[in-house]
Amino acid sequence: MMATKLGGEGLVKELCNGFELLMDKEKGVITLESLRSNAAAVLGIEDMKEDELVSMMREGDIDGDGYLSQMEFCVLMFRLSPELMEESWFLIEQALQNHDDELVSNNNKNKNKNNSNSSIS
């Protein structure tokens, strides 16, 4: 529902905003410490235990550097929210269809342009 309401670009913007609220401003990534200190305020999770925070970091840390990059954070959010994942597939399909429609439209314009140029010659 959130993805549908926001649309593709809005969803990406929201995820980026969430990342920025959780990240360590100096390092530009989410660290265990920045997650610990910002989780209550940003995520509304006040009783999150240390092992849950560590587990969340491990689950999202794809490259194993101990931090969450913006991409890792976004992937983690999709994995933790199956509903968000389902909705995002709809948005991706819609964006691909729009892209295909745009390609067809541009192709038709180019054909028409080429046809009018060849009739001039």
Short mmCIF file of N, CA and C in Angstrom, two decimals, residues 1-118:
data_model
loop_
_atom_site.label_atom_id
_atom_site.label_comp_id
_atom_site.label_asym_id
_atom_site.label_seq_id
_atom_site.Cartn_x
_atom_site.Cartn_y
_atom_site.Cartn_z
N MET A 1 0.82 -1.19 0.00
CA MET A 1 0.00 0.00 0.00
C MET A 1 0.87 1.26 0.00
N MET A 2 1.97 1.26 0.79
CA MET A 2 2.84 2.42 0.84
C MET A 2 3.47 2.68 -0.53
N ALA A 3 3.96 1.63 -1.17
CA ALA A 3 4.60 1.79 -2.48
C ALA A 3 3.62 2.31 -3.51
N THR A 4 2.40 1.82 -3.48
CA THR A 4 1.39 2.24 -4.44
C THR A 4 1.04 3.72 -4.23
N LYS A 5 0.91 4.12 -2.98
CA LYS A 5 0.59 5.52 -2.68
C LYS A 5 1.70 6.46 -3.11
N LEU A 6 2.94 6.06 -2.85
CA LEU A 6 4.07 6.93 -3.13
C LEU A 6 4.51 6.91 -4.58
N GLY A 7 4.29 5.79 -5.25
CA GLY A 7 4.82 5.62 -6.60
C GLY A 7 6.29 5.25 -6.50
N GLY A 8 6.88 4.88 -7.60
CA GLY A 8 8.27 4.42 -7.61
C GLY A 8 9.25 5.44 -7.10
N GLU A 9 9.19 6.65 -7.62
CA GLU A 9 10.13 7.69 -7.22
C GLU A 9 9.92 8.09 -5.76
N GLY A 10 8.67 8.17 -5.34
CA GLY A 10 8.38 8.53 -3.95
C GLY A 10 8.88 7.49 -2.98
N LEU A 11 8.75 6.22 -3.36
CA LEU A 11 9.23 5.13 -2.51
C LEU A 11 10.74 5.20 -2.35
N VAL A 12 11.45 5.41 -3.44
CA VAL A 12 12.90 5.52 -3.39
C VAL A 12 13.30 6.70 -2.51
N LYS A 13 12.59 7.81 -2.65
CA LYS A 13 12.88 9.00 -1.84
C LYS A 13 12.68 8.71 -0.35
N GLU A 14 11.60 8.00 -0.02
CA GLU A 14 11.34 7.65 1.38
C GLU A 14 12.43 6.74 1.94
N LEU A 15 12.85 5.76 1.15
CA LEU A 15 13.92 4.87 1.59
C LEU A 15 15.22 5.65 1.79
N CYS A 16 15.51 6.57 0.89
CA CYS A 16 16.72 7.39 1.04
C CYS A 16 16.64 8.26 2.29
N ASN A 17 15.47 8.82 2.55
CA ASN A 17 15.29 9.63 3.76
C ASN A 17 15.50 8.79 5.01
N GLY A 18 14.95 7.57 5.01
CA GLY A 18 15.13 6.67 6.15
C GLY A 18 16.59 6.34 6.37
N PHE A 19 17.30 6.09 5.28
CA PHE A 19 18.73 5.79 5.38
C PHE A 19 19.47 6.97 6.00
N GLU A 20 19.19 8.17 5.51
CA GLU A 20 19.88 9.35 6.01
C GLU A 20 19.61 9.61 7.49
N LEU A 21 18.41 9.28 7.94
CA LEU A 21 18.08 9.46 9.36
C LEU A 21 18.82 8.46 10.24
N LEU A 22 19.10 7.28 9.71
CA LEU A 22 19.76 6.23 10.50
C LEU A 22 21.28 6.23 10.37
N MET A 23 21.81 6.86 9.35
CA MET A 23 23.24 6.74 9.09
C MET A 23 24.10 7.58 10.02
N ASP A 24 25.34 7.16 10.13
CA ASP A 24 26.38 7.92 10.81
C ASP A 24 26.77 9.03 9.84
N LYS A 25 26.55 10.27 10.23
CA LYS A 25 26.75 11.41 9.32
C LYS A 25 28.20 11.53 8.85
N GLU A 26 29.15 11.18 9.69
CA GLU A 26 30.56 11.29 9.32
C GLU A 26 30.98 10.19 8.35
N LYS A 27 30.46 8.99 8.53
CA LYS A 27 30.88 7.85 7.71
C LYS A 27 30.01 7.66 6.47
N GLY A 28 28.79 8.20 6.48
CA GLY A 28 27.90 8.06 5.34
C GLY A 28 27.30 6.68 5.18
N VAL A 29 27.34 5.88 6.24
CA VAL A 29 26.75 4.54 6.25
C VAL A 29 26.04 4.34 7.59
N ILE A 30 25.22 3.30 7.67
CA ILE A 30 24.59 2.96 8.94
C ILE A 30 25.55 2.05 9.69
N THR A 31 25.91 2.46 10.88
CA THR A 31 26.76 1.65 11.75
C THR A 31 25.87 1.07 12.85
N LEU A 32 26.40 0.11 13.57
CA LEU A 32 25.64 -0.45 14.69
C LEU A 32 25.31 0.66 15.69
N GLU A 33 26.26 1.53 15.93
CA GLU A 33 26.06 2.63 16.88
C GLU A 33 24.99 3.61 16.38
N SER A 34 25.04 3.98 15.09
CA SER A 34 24.03 4.92 14.58
C SER A 34 22.65 4.27 14.57
N LEU A 35 22.59 2.97 14.28
CA LEU A 35 21.31 2.26 14.33
C LEU A 35 20.79 2.24 15.76
N ARG A 36 21.67 1.94 16.70
CA ARG A 36 21.30 1.88 18.11
C ARG A 36 20.76 3.23 18.59
N SER A 37 21.45 4.30 18.24
CA SER A 37 21.04 5.61 18.76
C SER A 37 19.85 6.22 18.01
N ASN A 38 19.59 5.80 16.79
CA ASN A 38 18.50 6.40 16.01
C ASN A 38 17.29 5.50 15.82
N ALA A 39 17.40 4.24 16.16
CA ALA A 39 16.31 3.29 15.90
C ALA A 39 15.01 3.69 16.58
N ALA A 40 15.10 4.13 17.82
CA ALA A 40 13.87 4.49 18.55
C ALA A 40 13.19 5.68 17.89
N ALA A 41 13.96 6.69 17.56
CA ALA A 41 13.39 7.90 16.99
C ALA A 41 12.85 7.68 15.57
N VAL A 42 13.62 6.97 14.76
CA VAL A 42 13.27 6.83 13.34
C VAL A 42 12.31 5.68 13.10
N LEU A 43 12.61 4.53 13.69
CA LEU A 43 11.81 3.34 13.43
C LEU A 43 10.66 3.17 14.42
N GLY A 44 10.66 3.97 15.48
CA GLY A 44 9.61 3.83 16.48
C GLY A 44 9.76 2.57 17.31
N ILE A 45 10.99 2.07 17.34
CA ILE A 45 11.27 0.83 18.09
C ILE A 45 12.12 1.21 19.29
N GLU A 46 11.49 1.28 20.42
CA GLU A 46 12.21 1.71 21.62
C GLU A 46 12.79 0.55 22.41
N ASP A 47 12.21 -0.61 22.29
CA ASP A 47 12.64 -1.75 23.09
C ASP A 47 13.49 -2.74 22.30
N MET A 48 14.14 -2.29 21.26
CA MET A 48 14.92 -3.21 20.44
C MET A 48 16.17 -3.63 21.21
N LYS A 49 16.34 -4.93 21.32
CA LYS A 49 17.47 -5.48 22.06
C LYS A 49 18.73 -5.43 21.21
N GLU A 50 19.87 -5.44 21.90
CA GLU A 50 21.16 -5.38 21.22
C GLU A 50 21.32 -6.51 20.20
N ASP A 51 20.92 -7.72 20.58
CA ASP A 51 21.08 -8.85 19.65
C ASP A 51 20.19 -8.69 18.41
N GLU A 52 19.05 -8.01 18.56
CA GLU A 52 18.18 -7.75 17.40
C GLU A 52 18.82 -6.73 16.46
N LEU A 53 19.46 -5.72 17.04
CA LEU A 53 20.16 -4.72 16.23
C LEU A 53 21.32 -5.36 15.47
N VAL A 54 22.08 -6.18 16.18
CA VAL A 54 23.21 -6.88 15.57
C VAL A 54 22.72 -7.79 14.45
N SER A 55 21.63 -8.50 14.71
CA SER A 55 21.06 -9.40 13.73
C SER A 55 20.61 -8.63 12.48
N MET A 56 19.98 -7.48 12.69
CA MET A 56 19.53 -6.65 11.57
C MET A 56 20.73 -6.19 10.73
N MET A 57 21.80 -5.77 11.41
CA MET A 57 23.00 -5.34 10.70
C MET A 57 23.60 -6.50 9.89
N ARG A 58 23.69 -7.65 10.51
CA ARG A 58 24.26 -8.81 9.81
C ARG A 58 23.43 -9.21 8.61
N GLU A 59 22.12 -9.20 8.78
CA GLU A 59 21.24 -9.60 7.69
C GLU A 59 21.35 -8.66 6.49
N GLY A 60 21.54 -7.38 6.77
CA GLY A 60 21.61 -6.41 5.68
C GLY A 60 22.99 -6.19 5.10
N ASP A 61 24.02 -6.58 5.83
CA ASP A 61 25.40 -6.30 5.43
C ASP A 61 25.88 -7.29 4.36
N ILE A 62 25.54 -7.01 3.13
CA ILE A 62 25.82 -7.93 2.02
C ILE A 62 27.32 -8.10 1.78
N ASP A 63 28.08 -7.01 1.85
CA ASP A 63 29.50 -7.11 1.54
C ASP A 63 30.39 -7.44 2.74
N GLY A 64 29.77 -7.55 3.93
CA GLY A 64 30.50 -7.99 5.12
C GLY A 64 31.44 -6.97 5.73
N ASP A 65 31.25 -5.68 5.43
CA ASP A 65 32.15 -4.66 5.97
C ASP A 65 31.73 -4.15 7.36
N GLY A 66 30.58 -4.66 7.86
CA GLY A 66 30.13 -4.24 9.19
C GLY A 66 29.21 -3.03 9.18
N TYR A 67 28.94 -2.49 8.00
CA TYR A 67 28.09 -1.31 7.85
C TYR A 67 26.99 -1.60 6.84
N LEU A 68 25.98 -0.73 6.84
CA LEU A 68 24.94 -0.80 5.81
C LEU A 68 25.08 0.41 4.90
N SER A 69 25.36 0.15 3.63
CA SER A 69 25.37 1.22 2.64
C SER A 69 23.91 1.54 2.31
N GLN A 70 23.71 2.56 1.53
CA GLN A 70 22.35 2.93 1.16
C GLN A 70 21.68 1.79 0.38
N MET A 71 22.41 1.15 -0.52
CA MET A 71 21.85 0.05 -1.31
C MET A 71 21.51 -1.13 -0.39
N GLU A 72 22.41 -1.46 0.52
CA GLU A 72 22.15 -2.58 1.44
C GLU A 72 20.93 -2.29 2.30
N PHE A 73 20.78 -1.05 2.74
CA PHE A 73 19.62 -0.66 3.54
C PHE A 73 18.33 -0.85 2.76
N CYS A 74 18.32 -0.39 1.51
CA CYS A 74 17.12 -0.52 0.68
C CYS A 74 16.77 -1.99 0.44
N VAL A 75 17.77 -2.80 0.15
CA VAL A 75 17.54 -4.23 -0.06
C VAL A 75 16.96 -4.85 1.21
N LEU A 76 17.53 -4.49 2.36
CA LEU A 76 17.05 -5.02 3.64
C LEU A 76 15.60 -4.62 3.89
N MET A 77 15.24 -3.38 3.59
CA MET A 77 13.86 -2.93 3.81
C MET A 77 12.89 -3.74 2.94
N PHE A 78 13.27 -4.02 1.71
CA PHE A 78 12.41 -4.83 0.84
C PHE A 78 12.31 -6.26 1.36
N ARG A 79 13.41 -6.80 1.84
CA ARG A 79 13.39 -8.18 2.35
C ARG A 79 12.57 -8.30 3.62
N LEU A 80 12.59 -7.27 4.44
CA LEU A 80 11.86 -7.32 5.71
C LEU A 80 10.38 -7.03 5.54
N SER A 81 10.00 -6.51 4.39
CA SER A 81 8.60 -6.17 4.16
C SER A 81 8.11 -6.83 2.87
N PRO A 82 7.58 -8.05 2.97
CA PRO A 82 7.07 -8.73 1.77
C PRO A 82 6.01 -7.91 1.03
N GLU A 83 5.19 -7.17 1.76
CA GLU A 83 4.16 -6.35 1.13
C GLU A 83 4.80 -5.27 0.26
N LEU A 84 5.86 -4.67 0.78
CA LEU A 84 6.59 -3.66 0.03
C LEU A 84 7.19 -4.27 -1.22
N MET A 85 7.70 -5.48 -1.10
CA MET A 85 8.29 -6.18 -2.24
C MET A 85 7.24 -6.44 -3.31
N GLU A 86 6.07 -6.92 -2.92
CA GLU A 86 5.01 -7.20 -3.89
C GLU A 86 4.58 -5.93 -4.61
N GLU A 87 4.41 -4.86 -3.85
CA GLU A 87 3.98 -3.60 -4.44
C GLU A 87 5.05 -3.04 -5.36
N SER A 88 6.32 -3.21 -4.98
CA SER A 88 7.38 -2.66 -5.80
C SER A 88 7.47 -3.39 -7.13
N TRP A 89 7.13 -4.69 -7.16
CA TRP A 89 7.13 -5.41 -8.44
C TRP A 89 6.11 -4.80 -9.39
N PHE A 90 4.97 -4.42 -8.84
CA PHE A 90 3.96 -3.76 -9.67
C PHE A 90 4.52 -2.46 -10.25
N LEU A 91 5.20 -1.68 -9.41
CA LEU A 91 5.76 -0.41 -9.87
C LEU A 91 6.86 -0.63 -10.91
N ILE A 92 7.66 -1.66 -10.71
CA ILE A 92 8.71 -1.98 -11.68
C ILE A 92 8.10 -2.37 -13.01
N GLU A 93 7.08 -3.23 -12.96
CA GLU A 93 6.41 -3.64 -14.20
C GLU A 93 5.79 -2.43 -14.90
N GLN A 94 5.20 -1.56 -14.12
CA GLN A 94 4.58 -0.36 -14.68
C GLN A 94 5.65 0.54 -15.33
N ALA A 95 6.77 0.71 -14.64
CA ALA A 95 7.85 1.53 -15.19
C ALA A 95 8.41 0.92 -16.47
N LEU A 96 8.58 -0.41 -16.49
CA LEU A 96 9.06 -1.07 -17.70
C LEU A 96 8.08 -0.91 -18.85
N GLN A 97 6.80 -1.02 -18.56
CA GLN A 97 5.78 -0.84 -19.59
C GLN A 97 5.82 0.58 -20.14
N ASN A 98 5.96 1.56 -19.23
CA ASN A 98 6.06 2.96 -19.66
C ASN A 98 7.29 3.17 -20.52
N HIS A 99 8.40 2.53 -20.13
CA HIS A 99 9.64 2.62 -20.89
C HIS A 99 9.46 2.00 -22.27
N ASP A 100 8.83 0.83 -22.33
CA ASP A 100 8.57 0.17 -23.62
C ASP A 100 7.68 1.04 -24.50
N ASP A 101 6.65 1.62 -23.91
CA ASP A 101 5.75 2.49 -24.66
C ASP A 101 6.51 3.70 -25.23
N GLU A 102 7.42 4.23 -24.41
CA GLU A 102 8.23 5.36 -24.84
C GLU A 102 9.14 4.97 -26.01
N LEU A 103 9.73 3.77 -25.93
CA LEU A 103 10.59 3.30 -27.02
C LEU A 103 9.80 3.14 -28.31
N VAL A 104 8.62 2.56 -28.21
CA VAL A 104 7.76 2.38 -29.39
C VAL A 104 7.39 3.74 -29.97
N SER A 105 7.04 4.66 -29.13
CA SER A 105 6.66 6.00 -29.58
C SER A 105 7.84 6.68 -30.28
N ASN A 106 9.02 6.59 -29.69
CA ASN A 106 10.21 7.20 -30.29
C ASN A 106 10.56 6.52 -31.61
N ASN A 107 10.40 5.20 -31.67
CA ASN A 107 10.65 4.46 -32.91
C ASN A 107 9.71 4.92 -34.01
N ASN A 108 8.43 5.07 -33.67
CA ASN A 108 7.44 5.53 -34.64
C ASN A 108 7.76 6.94 -35.14
N LYS A 109 8.19 7.81 -34.23
CA LYS A 109 8.55 9.17 -34.62
C LYS A 109 9.73 9.15 -35.58
N ASN A 110 10.74 8.31 -35.26
CA ASN A 110 11.91 8.22 -36.12
C ASN A 110 11.54 7.67 -37.50
N LYS A 111 10.66 6.66 -37.54
CA LYS A 111 10.22 6.09 -38.83
C LYS A 111 9.50 7.15 -39.65
N ASN A 112 8.61 7.89 -38.98
CA ASN A 112 7.87 8.94 -39.70
C ASN A 112 8.82 10.03 -40.21
N LYS A 113 9.80 10.36 -39.41
CA LYS A 113 10.79 11.37 -39.79
C LYS A 113 11.61 10.86 -40.97
N ASN A 114 12.05 9.61 -40.91
CA ASN A 114 12.82 9.02 -42.01
C ASN A 114 11.99 8.92 -43.28
N ASN A 115 10.73 8.56 -43.16
CA ASN A 115 9.85 8.47 -44.32
C ASN A 115 9.65 9.83 -44.98
N SER A 116 9.51 10.88 -44.18
CA SER A 116 9.31 12.22 -44.75
C SER A 116 10.60 12.73 -45.36
N ASN A 117 11.75 12.36 -44.80
CA ASN A 117 13.04 12.76 -45.38
C ASN A 117 13.30 12.05 -46.69
N SER A 118 12.93 10.76 -46.79
CA SER A 118 13.17 10.00 -48.02
C SER A 118 12.24 10.44 -49.14
#
